[in-house]
Amino acid sequence: MATHTRRRSERPGEPGALLDPLQGVPTLTAPLSILKTEGLTVRFGGLAALNNVSLTVPAGEIRGIIGPNGAGKSTFFNCLTGVLRPTSGRIIFNGEDIAGLPPHTISRKAIARSYQITNILPGATVLENVRIASQSRHHNWSMLRHHRAYADVIDSARAVLADVGLAGKEEELAANLSHGEQRNLEIGIALATEPKLLCLDEPTAGMSVAETHATVDLIRRIARDLTILIVEHDMEVVMGLARTITVLNYGEVLADGTPAEIQANPRVQEVYLKT
Ligand code: ADP
Ligand code: MG
């Protein structure tokens, strides 16, 4: 890195030379972090489900969160979304500490999640499922009495359904969708709340190979406008999607790095060989 910069400065004709006065000012080149946890700890009685978890996620990144069963992955998501109040530590989202805020307040701050267990309304249509989520985004409910505002909500619900590959299924009952389609509908429900940070808990669990591929494509597509945290057991999926991966083990961060670094890490290999 240093060598590279020095070489640039020796060639004043090159555009890179213009950057030289900024050398040694890392904040100008470091990506802005959208999420930062500091010492996040959750205790259930004597058990620390999360123990002093500190991590930073730059805006726009897809971050994989992996680790054996019971490592604290879902607990981490529960804290981020307000389902659980951490015992201690901070969760800085967009510069604000959101630790311990209730779920509806956090949702308004633009964090959404899909659950490990599908969480749709089976007796409602596909469109209704997304419309209801989309409406919750609008603070002023009376606004929806106006025909135009209602039509806008329907339009954006349809756009979300197209994003998650469910165009043409709007009037189906959610219960009648295949398992894979239901999981993608759940991502649609989360997207309808217009999140900046989307937490996906095992989005491909129980999917066929073809459904898994389609969901990976879908996640890549929606990631263009979002920061995504993804808990995933399928190593091929997470290694292919994530830019960086955090490994949790017994509630602690065991390793952080690129997929290649994580795969080569002996401590990570040991944890996965044991399970
Ligand atoms: P993961 O999602 O990585 O499989 P979890 O976050 O679900 O792990 O669980 C982490 C640990 O915390 C586990 O030992 C689990 O049994 C425990 N745990 C999770 N939720 C609760 C709870 N509500 N009460 C007591 N223990 C819990
Ligand atoms: Mg879990």
JSON list of N, CA and C in Angstrom, two decimals, residues 103-112 121 127-144 149-150 153-154 156-157 188-195:
[
{"chain": "A", "resi": 103, "resn": "PRO", "atom": "N", "xyz": [-39.18, -2.83, 19.33]},
{"chain": "A", "resi": 103, "resn": "PRO", "atom": "CA", "xyz": [-39.13, -3.21, 17.91]},
{"chain": "A", "resi": 103, "resn": "PRO", "atom": "C", "xyz": [-39.76, -2.20, 16.96]},
{"chain": "A", "resi": 104, "resn": "HIS", "atom": "N", "xyz": [-40.93, -1.61, 17.33]},
{"chain": "A", "resi": 104, "resn": "HIS", "atom": "CA", "xyz": [-41.57, -0.70, 16.36]},
{"chain": "A", "resi": 104, "resn": "HIS", "atom": "C", "xyz": [-40.75, 0.56, 16.16]},
{"chain": "A", "resi": 105, "resn": "THR", "atom": "N", "xyz": [-40.04, 1.00, 17.20]},
{"chain": "A", "resi": 105, "resn": "THR", "atom": "CA", "xyz": [-39.19, 2.18, 17.07]},
{"chain": "A", "resi": 105, "resn": "THR", "atom": "C", "xyz": [-37.99, 1.86, 16.17]},
{"chain": "A", "resi": 106, "resn": "ILE", "atom": "N", "xyz": [-37.43, 0.68, 16.37]},
{"chain": "A", "resi": 106, "resn": "ILE", "atom": "CA", "xyz": [-36.28, 0.27, 15.55]},
{"chain": "A", "resi": 106, "resn": "ILE", "atom": "C", "xyz": [-36.70, 0.08, 14.10]},
{"chain": "A", "resi": 107, "resn": "SER", "atom": "N", "xyz": [-37.90, -0.46, 13.89]},
{"chain": "A", "resi": 107, "resn": "SER", "atom": "CA", "xyz": [-38.40, -0.62, 12.54]},
{"chain": "A", "resi": 107, "resn": "SER", "atom": "C", "xyz": [-38.51, 0.74, 11.83]},
{"chain": "A", "resi": 108, "resn": "ARG", "atom": "N", "xyz": [-38.98, 1.74, 12.56]},
{"chain": "A", "resi": 108, "resn": "ARG", "atom": "CA", "xyz": [-39.07, 3.10, 11.98]},
{"chain": "A", "resi": 108, "resn": "ARG", "atom": "C", "xyz": [-37.70, 3.66, 11.63]},
{"chain": "A", "resi": 109, "resn": "LYS", "atom": "N", "xyz": [-36.68, 3.18, 12.34]},
{"chain": "A", "resi": 109, "resn": "LYS", "atom": "CA", "xyz": [-35.32, 3.64, 12.06]},
{"chain": "A", "resi": 109, "resn": "LYS", "atom": "C", "xyz": [-34.70, 2.85, 10.91]},
{"chain": "A", "resi": 110, "resn": "ALA", "atom": "N", "xyz": [-35.51, 1.98, 10.31]},
{"chain": "A", "resi": 110, "resn": "ALA", "atom": "CA", "xyz": [-35.15, 1.30, 9.06]},
{"chain": "A", "resi": 110, "resn": "ALA", "atom": "C", "xyz": [-34.23, 0.09, 9.22]},
{"chain": "A", "resi": 111, "resn": "ILE", "atom": "N", "xyz": [-34.54, -0.72, 10.26]},
{"chain": "A", "resi": 111, "resn": "ILE", "atom": "CA", "xyz": [-33.93, -2.05, 10.35]},
{"chain": "A", "resi": 111, "resn": "ILE", "atom": "C", "xyz": [-35.06, -3.06, 10.21]},
{"chain": "A", "resi": 112, "resn": "ALA", "atom": "N", "xyz": [-34.89, -4.03, 9.32]},
{"chain": "A", "resi": 112, "resn": "ALA", "atom": "CA", "xyz": [-35.92, -5.07, 9.15]},
{"chain": "A", "resi": 112, "resn": "ALA", "atom": "C", "xyz": [-35.25, -6.44, 9.17]},
{"chain": "A", "resi": 121, "resn": "LEU", "atom": "N", "xyz": [-48.62, -14.10, 6.95]},
{"chain": "A", "resi": 121, "resn": "LEU", "atom": "CA", "xyz": [-50.04, -14.32, 7.27]},
{"chain": "A", "resi": 121, "resn": "LEU", "atom": "C", "xyz": [-50.59, -15.28, 6.23]},
{"chain": "A", "resi": 127, "resn": "LEU", "atom": "N", "xyz": [-50.30, -10.24, -1.99]},
{"chain": "A", "resi": 127, "resn": "LEU", "atom": "CA", "xyz": [-50.28, -8.77, -2.06]},
{"chain": "A", "resi": 127, "resn": "LEU", "atom": "C", "xyz": [-50.63, -8.15, -0.70]},
{"chain": "A", "resi": 128, "resn": "GLU", "atom": "N", "xyz": [-51.64, -8.71, -0.02]},
{"chain": "A", "resi": 128, "resn": "GLU", "atom": "CA", "xyz": [-52.03, -8.19, 1.28]},
{"chain": "A", "resi": 128, "resn": "GLU", "atom": "C", "xyz": [-50.89, -8.27, 2.29]},
{"chain": "A", "resi": 129, "resn": "ASN", "atom": "N", "xyz": [-50.17, -9.37, 2.27]},
{"chain": "A", "resi": 129, "resn": "ASN", "atom": "CA", "xyz": [-49.04, -9.54, 3.18]},
{"chain": "A", "resi": 129, "resn": "ASN", "atom": "C", "xyz": [-48.05, -8.37, 3.04]},
{"chain": "A", "resi": 130, "resn": "VAL", "atom": "N", "xyz": [-47.74, -8.02, 1.81]},
{"chain": "A", "resi": 130, "resn": "VAL", "atom": "CA", "xyz": [-46.76, -6.96, 1.58]},
{"chain": "A", "resi": 130, "resn": "VAL", "atom": "C", "xyz": [-47.40, -5.58, 1.82]},
{"chain": "A", "resi": 131, "resn": "ARG", "atom": "N", "xyz": [-48.68, -5.44, 1.44]},
{"chain": "A", "resi": 131, "resn": "ARG", "atom": "CA", "xyz": [-49.34, -4.15, 1.63]},
{"chain": "A", "resi": 131, "resn": "ARG", "atom": "C", "xyz": [-49.40, -3.76, 3.11]},
{"chain": "A", "resi": 132, "resn": "ILE", "atom": "N", "xyz": [-49.73, -4.72, 3.94]},
{"chain": "A", "resi": 132, "resn": "ILE", "atom": "CA", "xyz": [-49.84, -4.44, 5.38]},
{"chain": "A", "resi": 132, "resn": "ILE", "atom": "C", "xyz": [-48.50, -3.96, 5.93]},
{"chain": "A", "resi": 133, "resn": "ALA", "atom": "N", "xyz": [-47.42, -4.63, 5.50]},
{"chain": "A", "resi": 133, "resn": "ALA", "atom": "CA", "xyz": [-46.08, -4.22, 5.95]},
{"chain": "A", "resi": 133, "resn": "ALA", "atom": "C", "xyz": [-45.75, -2.83, 5.44]},
{"chain": "A", "resi": 134, "resn": "SER", "atom": "N", "xyz": [-46.13, -2.57, 4.20]},
{"chain": "A", "resi": 134, "resn": "SER", "atom": "CA", "xyz": [-45.83, -1.29, 3.57]},
{"chain": "A", "resi": 134, "resn": "SER", "atom": "C", "xyz": [-46.59, -0.15, 4.27]},
{"chain": "A", "resi": 135, "resn": "GLN", "atom": "N", "xyz": [-47.85, -0.42, 4.66]},
{"chain": "A", "resi": 135, "resn": "GLN", "atom": "CA", "xyz": [-48.65, 0.59, 5.35]},
{"chain": "A", "resi": 135, "resn": "GLN", "atom": "C", "xyz": [-48.06, 0.96, 6.70]},
{"chain": "A", "resi": 136, "resn": "SER", "atom": "N", "xyz": [-47.46, -0.04, 7.37]},
{"chain": "A", "resi": 136, "resn": "SER", "atom": "CA", "xyz": [-46.90, 0.23, 8.69]},
{"chain": "A", "resi": 136, "resn": "SER", "atom": "C", "xyz": [-45.80, 1.27, 8.60]},
{"chain": "A", "resi": 137, "resn": "ARG", "atom": "N", "xyz": [-45.30, 1.46, 7.41]},
{"chain": "A", "resi": 137, "resn": "ARG", "atom": "CA", "xyz": [-44.23, 2.43, 7.15]},
{"chain": "A", "resi": 137, "resn": "ARG", "atom": "C", "xyz": [-44.78, 3.86, 7.19]},
{"chain": "A", "resi": 138, "resn": "HIS", "atom": "N", "xyz": [-46.08, 3.98, 6.90]},
{"chain": "A", "resi": 138, "resn": "HIS", "atom": "CA", "xyz": [-46.66, 5.32, 6.80]},
{"chain": "A", "resi": 138, "resn": "HIS", "atom": "C", "xyz": [-47.19, 5.76, 8.15]},
{"chain": "A", "resi": 139, "resn": "HIS", "atom": "N", "xyz": [-46.58, 6.80, 8.71]},
{"chain": "A", "resi": 139, "resn": "HIS", "atom": "CA", "xyz": [-46.93, 7.24, 10.07]},
{"chain": "A", "resi": 139, "resn": "HIS", "atom": "C", "xyz": [-48.37, 7.71, 10.13]},
{"chain": "A", "resi": 140, "resn": "ASN", "atom": "N", "xyz": [-48.80, 8.39, 9.09]},
{"chain": "A", "resi": 140, "resn": "ASN", "atom": "CA", "xyz": [-50.11, 9.01, 9.12]},
{"chain": "A", "resi": 140, "resn": "ASN", "atom": "C", "xyz": [-51.15, 8.10, 8.46]},
{"chain": "A", "resi": 141, "resn": "TRP", "atom": "N", "xyz": [-51.81, 7.31, 9.30]},
{"chain": "A", "resi": 141, "resn": "TRP", "atom": "CA", "xyz": [-52.76, 6.33, 8.76]},
{"chain": "A", "resi": 141, "resn": "TRP", "atom": "C", "xyz": [-53.92, 6.97, 8.04]},
{"chain": "A", "resi": 142, "resn": "SER", "atom": "N", "xyz": [-54.33, 8.14, 8.49]},
{"chain": "A", "resi": 142, "resn": "SER", "atom": "CA", "xyz": [-55.50, 8.76, 7.86]},
{"chain": "A", "resi": 142, "resn": "SER", "atom": "C", "xyz": [-55.21, 9.10, 6.40]},
{"chain": "A", "resi": 143, "resn": "MET", "atom": "N", "xyz": [-53.92, 9.30, 6.11]},
{"chain": "A", "resi": 143, "resn": "MET", "atom": "CA", "xyz": [-53.50, 9.54, 4.74]},
{"chain": "A", "resi": 143, "resn": "MET", "atom": "C", "xyz": [-54.00, 8.45, 3.80]},
{"chain": "A", "resi": 144, "resn": "LEU", "atom": "N", "xyz": [-54.07, 7.24, 4.34]},
{"chain": "A", "resi": 144, "resn": "LEU", "atom": "CA", "xyz": [-54.42, 6.10, 3.49]},
{"chain": "A", "resi": 144, "resn": "LEU", "atom": "C", "xyz": [-55.89, 6.11, 3.09]},
{"chain": "A", "resi": 149, "resn": "ALA", "atom": "N", "xyz": [-53.24, 7.79, -2.15]},
{"chain": "A", "resi": 149, "resn": "ALA", "atom": "CA", "xyz": [-52.23, 7.26, -1.24]},
{"chain": "A", "resi": 149, "resn": "ALA", "atom": "C", "xyz": [-52.35, 5.75, -1.15]},
{"chain": "A", "resi": 150, "resn": "TYR", "atom": "N", "xyz": [-53.58, 5.26, -1.12]},
{"chain": "A", "resi": 150, "resn": "TYR", "atom": "CA", "xyz": [-53.80, 3.82, -1.07]},
{"chain": "A", "resi": 150, "resn": "TYR", "atom": "C", "xyz": [-53.24, 3.17, -2.33]},
{"chain": "A", "resi": 153, "resn": "VAL", "atom": "N", "xyz": [-49.54, 2.78, -2.16]},
{"chain": "A", "resi": 153, "resn": "VAL", "atom": "CA", "xyz": [-49.11, 1.64, -1.33]},
{"chain": "A", "resi": 153, "resn": "VAL", "atom": "C", "xyz": [-49.22, 0.34, -2.13]},
{"chain": "A", "resi": 154, "resn": "ILE", "atom": "N", "xyz": [-50.31, 0.20, -2.88]},
{"chain": "A", "resi": 154, "resn": "ILE", "atom": "CA", "xyz": [-50.49, -1.00, -3.70]},
{"chain": "A", "resi": 154, "resn": "ILE", "atom": "C", "xyz": [-49.39, -1.08, -4.77]},
{"chain": "A", "resi": 156, "resn": "SER", "atom": "N", "xyz": [-46.39, 0.19, -4.65]},
{"chain": "A", "resi": 156, "resn": "SER", "atom": "CA", "xyz": [-45.07, -0.17, -4.11]},
{"chain": "A", "resi": 156, "resn": "SER", "atom": "C", "xyz": [-45.06, -1.62, -3.64]},
{"chain": "A", "resi": 157, "resn": "ALA", "atom": "N", "xyz": [-46.21, -2.12, -3.17]},
{"chain": "A", "resi": 157, "resn": "ALA", "atom": "CA", "xyz": [-46.28, -3.54, -2.79]},
{"chain": "A", "resi": 157, "resn": "ALA", "atom": "C", "xyz": [-46.04, -4.43, -4.03]},
{"chain": "A", "resi": 188, "resn": "GLY", "atom": "N", "xyz": [-39.82, -10.06, 1.06]},
{"chain": "A", "resi": 188, "resn": "GLY", "atom": "CA", "xyz": [-40.63, -8.96, 0.51]},
{"chain": "A", "resi": 188, "resn": "GLY", "atom": "C", "xyz": [-41.31, -8.16, 1.61]},
{"chain": "A", "resi": 189, "resn": "ILE", "atom": "N", "xyz": [-41.84, -8.87, 2.62]},
{"chain": "A", "resi": 189, "resn": "ILE", "atom": "CA", "xyz": [-42.51, -8.19, 3.75]},
{"chain": "A", "resi": 189, "resn": "ILE", "atom": "C", "xyz": [-41.49, -7.29, 4.46]},
{"chain": "A", "resi": 190, "resn": "ALA", "atom": "N", "xyz": [-40.28, -7.79, 4.63]},
{"chain": "A", "resi": 190, "resn": "ALA", "atom": "CA", "xyz": [-39.23, -6.98, 5.27]},
{"chain": "A", "resi": 190, "resn": "ALA", "atom": "C", "xyz": [-38.87, -5.78, 4.38]},
{"chain": "A", "resi": 191, "resn": "LEU", "atom": "N", "xyz": [-38.76, -6.00, 3.07]},
{"chain": "A", "resi": 191, "resn": "LEU", "atom": "CA", "xyz": [-38.40, -4.90, 2.15]},
{"chain": "A", "resi": 191, "resn": "LEU", "atom": "C", "xyz": [-39.46, -3.82, 2.09]},
{"chain": "A", "resi": 192, "resn": "ALA", "atom": "N", "xyz": [-40.73, -4.22, 2.30]},
{"chain": "A", "resi": 192, "resn": "ALA", "atom": "CA", "xyz": [-41.83, -3.27, 2.20]},
{"chain": "A", "resi": 192, "resn": "ALA", "atom": "C", "xyz": [-41.75, -2.20, 3.28]},
{"chain": "A", "resi": 193, "resn": "THR", "atom": "N", "xyz": [-41.02, -2.47, 4.34]},
{"chain": "A", "resi": 193, "resn": "THR", "atom": "CA", "xyz": [-40.86, -1.45, 5.39]},
{"chain": "A", "resi": 193, "resn": "THR", "atom": "C", "xyz": [-39.73, -0.48, 5.05]},
{"chain": "A", "resi": 194, "resn": "GLU", "atom": "N", "xyz": [-39.16, -0.62, 3.85]},
{"chain": "A", "resi": 194, "resn": "GLU", "atom": "CA", "xyz": [-38.10, 0.26, 3.34]},
{"chain": "A", "resi": 194, "resn": "GLU", "atom": "C", "xyz": [-36.90, 0.36, 4.28]},
{"chain": "A", "resi": 195, "resn": "PRO", "atom": "N", "xyz": [-36.29, -0.80, 4.56]},
{"chain": "A", "resi": 195, "resn": "PRO", "atom": "CA", "xyz": [-35.15, -0.79, 5.49]},
{"chain": "A", "resi": 195, "resn": "PRO", "atom": "C", "xyz": [-33.87, -0.26, 4.85]}
]
